[in-house]
Tab-separated table of C-alpha atoms in Angstrom:
chain	number	residue	atom	x	y	z
A	15	MET	CA	65.466	127.741	94.756
A	16	ILE	CA	67.482	125.005	96.459
A	17	THR	CA	66.838	124.635	100.172
A	18	SER	CA	68.386	122.326	102.740
A	19	ALA	CA	67.661	118.636	102.308
A	20	PRO	CA	66.168	116.341	104.939
A	21	ASP	CA	68.856	114.528	106.879
A	22	ASP	CA	67.464	111.048	107.528
A	23	ALA	CA	67.150	108.155	105.111
A	24	GLU	CA	63.350	107.902	105.067
A	25	SER	CA	62.759	111.623	104.551
A	26	LEU	CA	65.418	111.762	101.841
A	27	ALA	CA	63.716	108.864	100.080
A	28	VAL	CA	60.318	110.581	100.279
A	29	GLY	CA	61.693	113.727	98.686
A	30	ALA	CA	63.525	111.730	96.022
A	31	LEU	CA	60.392	109.766	95.191
A	32	GLU	CA	58.452	112.995	94.728
A	33	TRP	CA	61.109	114.209	92.294
A	34	LEU	CA	61.104	110.848	90.513
A	35	LEU	CA	57.331	110.855	90.019
A	36	LYS	CA	57.427	114.395	88.660
A	37	ALA	CA	60.207	113.443	86.236
A	38	ALA	CA	58.048	110.755	84.585
A	39	GLY	CA	56.652	111.211	81.098
A	40	ASP	CA	53.324	109.891	79.793
A	41	VAL	CA	53.423	107.576	76.772
A	42	ASP	CA	49.990	106.236	75.785
A	43	ASP	CA	48.881	104.411	78.968
A	44	GLY	CA	52.431	103.980	80.263
A	45	LEU	CA	55.119	106.001	82.019
A	46	THR	CA	58.749	106.482	81.082
A	47	TRP	CA	61.683	108.185	82.737
A	48	PRO	CA	64.276	110.195	80.798
A	49	ASP	CA	67.814	108.944	80.378
A	50	ILE	CA	70.160	111.931	80.679
A	51	LEU	CA	72.980	109.810	79.268
A	52	ALA	CA	70.960	109.613	76.026
A	53	ASN	CA	69.799	113.241	75.855
A	54	GLY	CA	66.638	112.509	77.791
A	55	GLU	CA	65.340	109.868	75.407
A	56	PHE	CA	63.316	106.853	76.532
A	57	ASN	CA	65.424	103.983	77.757
A	58	PRO	CA	63.699	100.838	79.091
A	59	THR	CA	66.805	99.297	80.678
A	60	LEU	CA	67.854	98.471	84.218
A	61	TYR	CA	71.050	100.546	84.252
A	62	ASN	CA	69.844	104.065	83.560
A	63	GLY	CA	66.327	103.581	82.273
A	64	THR	CA	62.763	102.835	83.282
A	65	SER	CA	63.331	99.231	84.446
A	66	GLY	CA	65.658	100.450	87.186
A	67	VAL	CA	63.060	102.998	88.303
A	68	LEU	CA	60.431	100.252	88.617
A	69	THR	CA	62.479	98.441	91.270
A	70	ALA	CA	62.726	101.597	93.388
A	71	LEU	CA	58.991	102.224	93.094
A	72	LEU	CA	58.229	98.697	94.292
A	73	ASP	CA	60.486	99.174	97.327
A	74	ALA	CA	58.665	102.454	98.018
A	75	TRP	CA	55.222	100.872	97.717
A	76	ARG	CA	56.118	98.085	100.133
A	77	TYR	CA	57.670	100.533	102.598
A	78	PHE	CA	55.019	103.272	102.578
A	79	ALA	CA	51.892	101.370	101.389
A	80	ASP	CA	51.248	104.341	99.089
A	81	ASP	CA	49.428	103.216	95.958
A	82	ARG	CA	50.880	106.078	93.930
A	83	TYR	CA	54.088	104.082	93.721
A	84	ALA	CA	52.344	100.866	92.710
A	85	ASP	CA	50.350	102.693	90.029
A	86	ALA	CA	53.509	104.311	88.645
A	87	ALA	CA	55.271	100.921	88.612
A	88	LEU	CA	52.394	99.305	86.721
A	89	ARG	CA	52.309	102.085	84.147
A	90	GLY	CA	56.085	102.018	83.814
A	91	ALA	CA	55.985	98.267	83.296
A	92	ARG	CA	53.662	98.762	80.340
A	93	SER	CA	56.182	100.992	78.587
A	94	VAL	CA	58.992	98.497	79.282
A	95	ALA	CA	56.859	95.625	77.996
A	96	ASP	CA	56.138	97.527	74.793
A	97	ALA	CA	59.884	97.880	74.175
A	98	VAL	CA	60.882	94.227	74.605
A	99	ASP	CA	60.610	93.049	71.014
A	100	ASP	CA	62.353	96.003	69.394
A	101	TRP	CA	65.118	96.727	71.927
A	102	GLU	CA	68.265	95.429	70.259
A	103	ASP	CA	70.549	95.090	73.285
A	104	ASN	CA	70.195	91.880	75.307
A	105	GLY	CA	72.304	92.505	78.432
A	106	LEU	CA	71.395	92.522	82.108
A	107	TYR	CA	71.906	96.226	82.635
A	108	THR	CA	71.609	97.420	79.051
A	109	GLY	CA	68.932	95.266	77.502
A	110	VAL	CA	66.183	92.704	77.436
A	111	ALA	CA	67.579	90.488	80.223
A	112	GLY	CA	67.307	93.287	82.765
A	113	MET	CA	63.882	94.241	81.457
A	114	ALA	CA	62.778	90.660	82.189
A	115	VAL	CA	64.022	90.984	85.783
A	116	ALA	CA	62.091	94.216	86.331
A	117	LEU	CA	58.906	92.932	84.703
A	118	GLN	CA	59.092	89.718	86.704
A	119	GLY	CA	59.464	91.851	89.819
A	120	VAL	CA	56.296	93.814	89.043
A	121	HIS	CA	54.470	90.542	88.488
A	122	ARG	CA	55.674	88.967	91.745
A	123	VAL	CA	55.128	92.008	93.947
A	124	LEU	CA	51.914	93.449	92.520
A	125	GLY	CA	50.417	90.310	90.993
A	126	ASP	CA	50.192	91.943	87.573
A	127	THR	CA	49.599	89.138	85.073
A	128	ALA	CA	50.489	91.280	82.068
A	129	ALA	CA	53.923	92.040	83.506
A	130	GLY	CA	54.494	88.319	84.080
A	131	VAL	CA	53.545	87.509	80.501
A	132	SER	CA	55.883	90.247	79.275
A	133	ALA	CA	58.734	88.892	81.391
A	134	GLU	CA	58.267	85.486	79.778
A	135	ARG	CA	58.154	87.182	76.407
A	136	ALA	CA	61.493	88.835	77.180
A	137	LEU	CA	63.010	85.437	77.970
A	138	ASP	CA	61.609	84.067	74.703
A	139	VAL	CA	63.242	86.963	72.859
A	140	LEU	CA	66.572	86.137	74.487
A	141	ARG	CA	66.312	82.479	73.486
A	142	SER	CA	65.497	83.424	69.902
A	143	ARG	CA	68.552	85.694	69.673
A	144	TYR	CA	71.094	83.204	71.018
A	145	ASP	CA	73.621	82.589	68.229
A	146	GLY	CA	75.210	79.381	69.511
A	147	ALA	CA	77.783	81.124	71.693
A	148	GLY	CA	76.108	84.177	73.123
A	149	TRP	CA	74.294	87.379	72.308
A	150	ASN	CA	77.251	89.630	71.511
A	151	ASP	CA	81.026	89.554	71.827
A	152	TYR	CA	81.044	90.686	75.479
A	153	TYR	CA	81.896	88.282	78.281
A	154	GLU	CA	81.289	90.571	81.259
A	155	LEU	CA	78.320	91.271	83.526
A	156	ILE	CA	76.882	94.622	82.436
A	157	VAL	CA	76.367	93.819	78.744
A	158	GLY	CA	77.533	90.265	78.140
A	159	ASN	CA	76.742	86.637	78.797
A	160	ALA	CA	77.522	86.758	82.526
A	161	GLY	CA	74.737	89.210	83.238
A	162	ILE	CA	72.269	87.403	80.985
A	163	ALA	CA	73.021	84.180	82.867
A	164	ILE	CA	72.129	85.572	86.277
A	165	ALA	CA	69.100	87.426	84.905
A	166	ALA	CA	67.764	84.128	83.552
A	167	LEU	CA	68.503	82.516	86.903
A	168	GLU	CA	66.617	85.234	88.770
A	169	CYS	CA	63.647	84.691	86.442
A	170	GLY	CA	63.662	80.942	87.102
A	171	ASP	CA	65.023	79.795	83.727
A	172	LEU	CA	67.917	77.528	84.686
A	173	ASP	CA	68.308	76.105	81.173
A	174	LEU	CA	68.825	79.573	79.700
A	175	ALA	CA	71.224	80.441	82.524
A	176	GLN	CA	73.354	77.383	81.758
A	177	LEU	CA	73.287	78.192	78.062
A	178	ALA	CA	74.616	81.655	78.837
A	179	VAL	CA	77.663	80.348	80.746
A	180	ASP	CA	78.454	77.635	78.231
A	181	ARG	CA	81.201	79.664	76.533
A	182	TYR	CA	83.307	80.359	79.638
A	183	PRO	CA	85.135	77.030	80.064
A	184	ARG	CA	86.479	77.140	76.535
A	185	THR	CA	87.364	80.853	76.559
A	186	ALA	CA	89.126	81.010	79.940
A	187	GLU	CA	92.723	82.189	79.677
A	188	PRO	CA	95.172	80.526	82.091
A	189	SER	CA	97.055	83.050	84.214
A	190	ALA	CA	99.808	82.727	86.795
A	191	CYS	CA	97.356	81.934	89.602
A	192	GLY	CA	94.075	81.000	87.931
A	193	VAL	CA	92.110	82.081	84.874
A	194	GLN	CA	90.802	85.318	83.387
A	195	TRP	CA	88.664	86.446	80.456
A	196	GLU	CA	88.541	89.212	77.899
A	197	ILE	CA	85.968	91.937	78.490
A	198	ARG	CA	84.980	91.306	74.880
A	199	ALA	CA	86.471	89.441	71.963
A	200	GLY	CA	89.726	91.052	70.887
A	201	ALA	CA	90.004	93.529	73.770
A	202	VAL	CA	93.558	93.840	75.109
A	203	PRO	CA	93.234	95.006	78.755
A	204	ARG	CA	92.074	92.351	81.201
A	205	LEU	CA	89.657	93.903	83.682
A	206	HIS	CA	89.290	92.360	87.125
A	207	HIS	CA	86.213	93.586	88.959
A	208	MET	CA	82.453	93.177	89.118
A	209	SER	CA	81.003	95.261	86.322
A	210	HIS	CA	83.272	94.499	83.371
A	211	GLY	CA	85.877	92.087	84.680
A	212	THR	CA	86.698	88.613	85.874
A	213	LEU	CA	84.787	88.840	89.157
A	214	GLY	CA	81.485	89.518	87.374
A	215	ILE	CA	82.027	86.307	85.415
A	216	VAL	CA	83.018	84.514	88.620
A	217	TYR	CA	79.728	85.622	90.166
A	218	ALA	CA	77.704	84.217	87.269
A	219	LEU	CA	79.574	80.910	87.211
A	220	ALA	CA	79.227	80.417	90.962
A	221	ALA	CA	75.532	81.342	91.018
A	222	VAL	CA	74.598	79.125	88.070
A	223	GLY	CA	76.900	76.338	89.261
A	224	ARG	CA	75.208	76.252	92.650
A	225	ALA	CA	71.683	76.353	91.198
A	226	ALA	CA	72.408	73.655	88.596
A	227	ASP	CA	74.547	71.478	90.884
A	228	ARG	CA	77.465	71.947	88.493
A	229	PRO	CA	80.777	71.587	90.400
A	230	ASP	CA	82.637	72.248	87.139
A	231	LEU	CA	81.225	75.753	86.975
A	232	VAL	CA	81.955	76.422	90.638
A	233	ASP	CA	85.533	75.196	90.166
A	234	LEU	CA	85.962	77.536	87.192
A	235	ALA	CA	84.589	80.388	89.296
A	236	LEU	CA	87.157	79.609	91.992
A	237	ALA	CA	89.949	79.690	89.420
A	238	GLY	CA	88.803	83.116	88.268
A	239	ALA	CA	88.595	84.358	91.846
A	240	ALA	CA	92.095	83.028	92.515
A	241	ASP	CA	93.461	85.134	89.661
A	242	VAL	CA	91.961	88.325	91.099
A	243	VAL	CA	92.942	87.536	94.693
A	244	SER	CA	96.535	87.054	93.547
A	245	ARG	CA	96.553	90.679	92.341
A	246	ASP	CA	95.723	92.160	95.759
A	247	GLU	CA	97.929	95.109	96.728
A	248	ALA	CA	96.540	95.858	100.211
A	249	GLY	CA	96.865	92.641	102.240
A	250	PRO	CA	96.865	91.213	104.778
A	251	GLU	CA	94.199	93.465	106.347
A	252	GLY	CA	92.814	95.066	103.214
A	253	PHE	CA	91.976	94.140	99.641
A	254	LEU	CA	92.607	96.383	96.645
A	255	VAL	CA	93.121	95.303	93.051
A	256	ALA	CA	93.924	97.560	90.113
A	257	HIS	CA	91.305	98.453	87.523
A	258	SER	CA	92.961	96.516	84.691
A	259	ASP	CA	96.175	94.971	83.375
A	260	PRO	CA	97.670	96.409	81.318
A	261	GLN	CA	96.089	99.600	82.638
A	262	GLN	CA	93.282	100.720	80.348
A	263	GLN	CA	94.325	104.046	78.918
A	264	HIS	CA	91.512	106.515	79.395
A	265	GLU	CA	91.545	109.946	80.992
A	266	LYS	CA	88.700	109.114	83.364
A	267	ILE	CA	90.025	105.773	84.611
A	268	GLU	CA	92.186	105.750	87.726
A	269	ARG	CA	94.367	102.794	88.642
A	270	HIS	CA	92.305	102.049	91.776
A	271	SER	CA	88.628	102.524	92.547
A	272	TYR	CA	86.559	101.735	95.634
A	273	GLY	CA	82.934	101.433	94.491
A	274	TRP	CA	80.755	98.592	93.262
A	275	CYS	CA	81.851	98.629	89.639
A	276	HIS	CA	85.658	98.463	89.824
A	277	GLY	CA	86.523	98.278	93.505
A	278	PRO	CA	86.253	96.425	96.796
A	279	ALA	CA	82.622	97.427	97.418
A	280	GLY	CA	81.710	95.206	94.463
A	281	ASP	CA	84.441	92.619	95.028
A	282	ALA	CA	82.949	91.971	98.458
A	283	GLN	CA	79.638	90.974	96.872
A	284	VAL	CA	81.396	88.223	94.928
A	285	PHE	CA	83.129	87.001	98.083
A	286	ARG	CA	79.790	87.089	99.925
A	287	LEU	CA	78.302	84.821	97.260
A	288	LEU	CA	81.265	82.437	97.400
A	289	SER	CA	80.925	82.232	101.184
A	290	GLN	CA	77.289	81.161	100.640
A	291	VAL	CA	78.205	78.653	97.928
A	292	LEU	CA	81.089	77.244	100.038
A	293	PRO	CA	79.990	77.816	103.650
A	294	ASP	CA	82.708	75.546	105.047
A	295	ASP	CA	85.472	77.798	103.697
A	296	PRO	CA	85.863	80.867	105.966
A	297	GLY	CA	88.353	82.434	103.589
A	298	TRP	CA	85.669	84.056	101.456
A	299	ALA	CA	84.057	85.861	104.382
A	300	SER	CA	87.536	86.962	105.410
A	301	LEU	CA	88.119	88.435	101.961
A	302	ALA	CA	84.824	90.307	102.196
A	303	ASP	CA	85.988	91.677	105.557
A	304	ARG	CA	89.237	92.807	103.975
A	305	CYS	CA	87.324	94.580	101.201
A	306	TRP	CA	85.314	96.405	103.829
A	307	HIS	CA	88.460	97.395	105.717
A	308	THR	CA	89.819	99.003	102.555
A	309	VAL	CA	86.553	100.792	101.781
A	310	VAL	CA	86.167	102.233	105.273
A	311	ASN	CA	89.777	103.408	105.375
A	312	SER	CA	89.902	104.817	101.834
A	313	GLY	CA	88.677	108.264	102.814
A	314	LEU	CA	85.301	108.038	101.085
A	315	PRO	CA	82.788	109.638	101.042
A	316	ARG	CA	85.056	112.689	101.345
A	317	ARG	CA	86.267	114.215	98.108
A	318	LEU	CA	89.958	113.931	98.839
A	319	ARG	CA	91.042	115.268	95.440
A	320	PRO	CA	89.439	116.247	92.142
A	321	GLY	CA	87.852	113.162	90.668
A	322	PHE	CA	87.833	111.155	93.907
A	323	TRP	CA	84.378	110.135	95.026
A	324	ASP	CA	82.365	112.382	92.765
A	325	SER	CA	79.345	110.073	92.431
A	326	ASN	CA	76.391	109.565	94.754
A	327	GLY	CA	75.030	106.683	92.698
A	328	ARG	CA	74.670	102.948	93.086
A	329	CYS	CA	77.092	101.891	90.369
A	330	CYS	CA	80.282	103.690	91.350
A	331	GLY	CA	79.304	105.939	94.232
A	332	THR	CA	78.028	106.286	97.764
A	333	ALA	CA	74.790	104.322	97.345
A	334	GLY	CA	76.722	101.234	96.237
A	335	VAL	CA	78.850	101.388	99.374
A	336	LEU	CA	75.718	101.880	101.495
A	337	ALA	CA	74.405	98.613	100.033
A	338	LEU	CA	77.426	96.751	101.392
A	339	ALA	CA	77.250	98.585	104.726
A	340	CYS	CA	73.674	97.361	105.132
A	341	ASP	CA	74.685	93.809	104.185
A	342	ARG	CA	77.283	93.889	106.927
A	343	GLN	CA	74.832	95.145	109.534
A	344	VAL	CA	72.560	92.195	108.812
A	345	GLU	CA	75.185	89.466	108.317
A	346	ARG	CA	78.147	90.539	110.436
A	347	GLY	CA	76.462	92.505	113.190
A	348	ASP	CA	78.313	95.715	112.296
A	349	SER	CA	77.159	98.948	113.851
A	350	SER	CA	75.345	101.488	111.705
A	351	ASP	CA	78.097	104.065	112.170
A	352	PHE	CA	79.555	104.014	108.663
A	353	ALA	CA	76.146	103.573	107.040
A	354	ASP	CA	75.034	106.676	108.952
A	355	VAL	CA	78.062	108.564	107.605
A	356	LEU	CA	77.075	107.593	104.063
A	357	VAL	CA	73.460	108.662	104.538
A	358	ALA	CA	74.594	111.962	106.033
A	359	ASP	CA	76.800	112.517	102.993
A	360	LEU	CA	73.910	111.799	100.635
A	361	ALA	CA	71.849	114.314	102.606
A	362	ALA	CA	74.595	116.928	102.405
A	363	ARG	CA	74.929	116.535	98.642
A	364	ALA	CA	71.202	116.413	97.876
A	365	ARG	CA	69.494	119.150	95.898
A	366	THR	CA	66.084	120.131	97.255
A	367	ASP	CA	63.652	122.376	95.391
A	368	GLY	CA	59.977	122.573	94.579
A	369	ASP	CA	60.084	119.276	92.703
A	370	GLY	CA	61.650	117.291	95.552
A	371	VAL	CA	65.105	115.838	96.210
A	372	SER	CA	67.655	114.835	93.579
A	373	TRP	CA	71.406	114.404	93.237
A	374	SER	CA	73.949	115.854	90.842
A	375	ASN	CA	77.137	113.911	90.285
A	376	ILE	CA	80.376	115.733	89.512
A	377	GLU	CA	82.664	115.636	86.482
A	378	HIS	CA	85.525	117.875	87.554
A	379	ARG	CA	86.991	117.985	84.038
A	380	GLU	CA	83.923	119.757	82.686
A	381	THR	CA	82.588	123.279	83.228
A	382	PRO	CA	80.134	123.457	84.858
A	383	SER	CA	81.127	120.330	86.741
A	384	ASP	CA	77.686	119.592	88.232
A	385	LEU	CA	75.964	117.044	85.993
A	386	ALA	CA	72.210	117.048	85.488
A	387	PRO	CA	70.343	114.892	88.037
A	388	ALA	CA	69.530	111.434	86.709
A	389	THR	CA	66.518	109.224	87.365
A	390	GLY	CA	67.933	105.715	86.918
A	391	TRP	CA	69.530	102.990	88.992
A	392	ALA	CA	73.201	103.414	88.148
A	393	MET	CA	73.855	107.128	88.552
A	394	GLY	CA	70.490	108.479	89.630
A	395	SER	CA	67.718	108.669	92.148
A	396	ALA	CA	66.284	105.175	91.691
A	397	GLY	CA	69.458	103.452	92.880
A	398	ILE	CA	69.883	105.853	95.787
A	399	ILE	CA	66.250	105.472	96.870
A	400	ARG	CA	66.569	101.686	97.062
A	401	GLU	CA	69.537	101.937	99.422
A	402	LEU	CA	68.028	104.705	101.561
A	403	LEU	CA	64.850	102.692	102.090
A	404	ARG	CA	66.826	99.571	102.930
A	405	HIS	CA	68.835	101.512	105.500
A	406	ALA	CA	65.591	102.858	106.963
A	407	ARG	CA	64.101	99.348	107.157
A	408	ILE	CA	67.151	97.953	108.927
A	409	THR	CA	67.169	100.887	111.360
A	410	ALA	CA	63.514	100.160	112.163
A	411	ASN	CA	64.123	96.381	112.440
A	412	ARG	CA	62.028	95.693	109.358
A	413	GLU	CA	62.676	93.266	106.480
A	414	PRO	CA	66.240	93.932	105.261
A	415	ARG	CA	65.844	92.369	101.830
A	416	TYR	CA	64.969	94.307	98.699
A	417	THR	CA	61.465	93.971	97.294
A	418	VAL	CA	62.981	93.075	93.911
A	419	PRO	CA	66.449	91.542	94.314
A	420	PHE	CA	69.044	92.298	91.693
A	421	PRO	CA	70.664	89.123	90.300
A	422	ASP	CA	74.196	90.261	91.179
A	423	HIS	CA	73.544	91.100	94.832
A	424	PRO	CA	73.439	88.076	97.166
A	425	PRO	CA	70.504	88.177	99.589
A	426	THR	CA	71.334	88.502	103.254
A	427	ASP	CA	70.771	85.365	105.294
């Protein structure tokens, strides 16, 4: 029986953590979490698998000092470590690169030597699979070289990070106002945003360029950013760029989105990074402000029409916007008003039963439209928990930074 959910961030997180722990499965001496996008099978990745759950558990352990969360993270890390050698995908969110980030996080936070050794093993696997240009034919952040670059950077391997961005200068396509890239070799639409588009590549180039003292990479990042900025349709106060050009033809893809993956909530993270890389140029902070103006005035988190704002998750839903709201509270001195609206919406949409709190996203084209609750970072409880706990920490004047930072989210100063 579903009852009413708790209405504050900390209590929501507690209920969601209970549900998450109960959803775990035992494998030998490890734990795994089911991936509903793969019929409940084991998935060790950051996007919708066990690696993403580990990061939420580490945030929970640091917040509550409850060793249940640390124990679950250690056991989960063992199952991820066991998958490193045989997992064929290499990407940040879909493969070995993201597994390295999660394992390194367990090592740093809990001092687990085995997790640290496994993280290094994951980096060795990546090096061994490099084919002279990359790891696959994708250029973007979720699957391709851009994400692998910033994962290597997060793990302290600057040489591997530079290797991963080596292809971008020679594959950049000149555009009217800058440069752009294919999502993958031979793909026709040019995507523009964080997850699969030019701005995800811009993020990687700027981050690696700063770390390696490579002005050439930073300059290329600026050229990519210039292309996307030139496509803005909401200035001068706002910032809104279409999903792709020519528009990718797919029944589930709208021309404009507002979340992290294909909208201004994610664009703002790139502009935040550029404002840190180039602190003397106020234009990047201004662009982040314009992104926020568009997000706040878009109507979300209300469901204005079928298909609008049907996700609670971190990738393309409410939790991803909450991440930016919290960034702005710390960096820009914003009030908590809109963050509170987002938390209240997550509370209103939560499902509470005997197992705890979970969330069901909506696919209005299907019957029934309520999707099964997910455990992972992108569309599930792990990603929501991380943002709820961060909001709770900021509200209580505690450390605003994540316990395990994600490579594509600039830390707050």
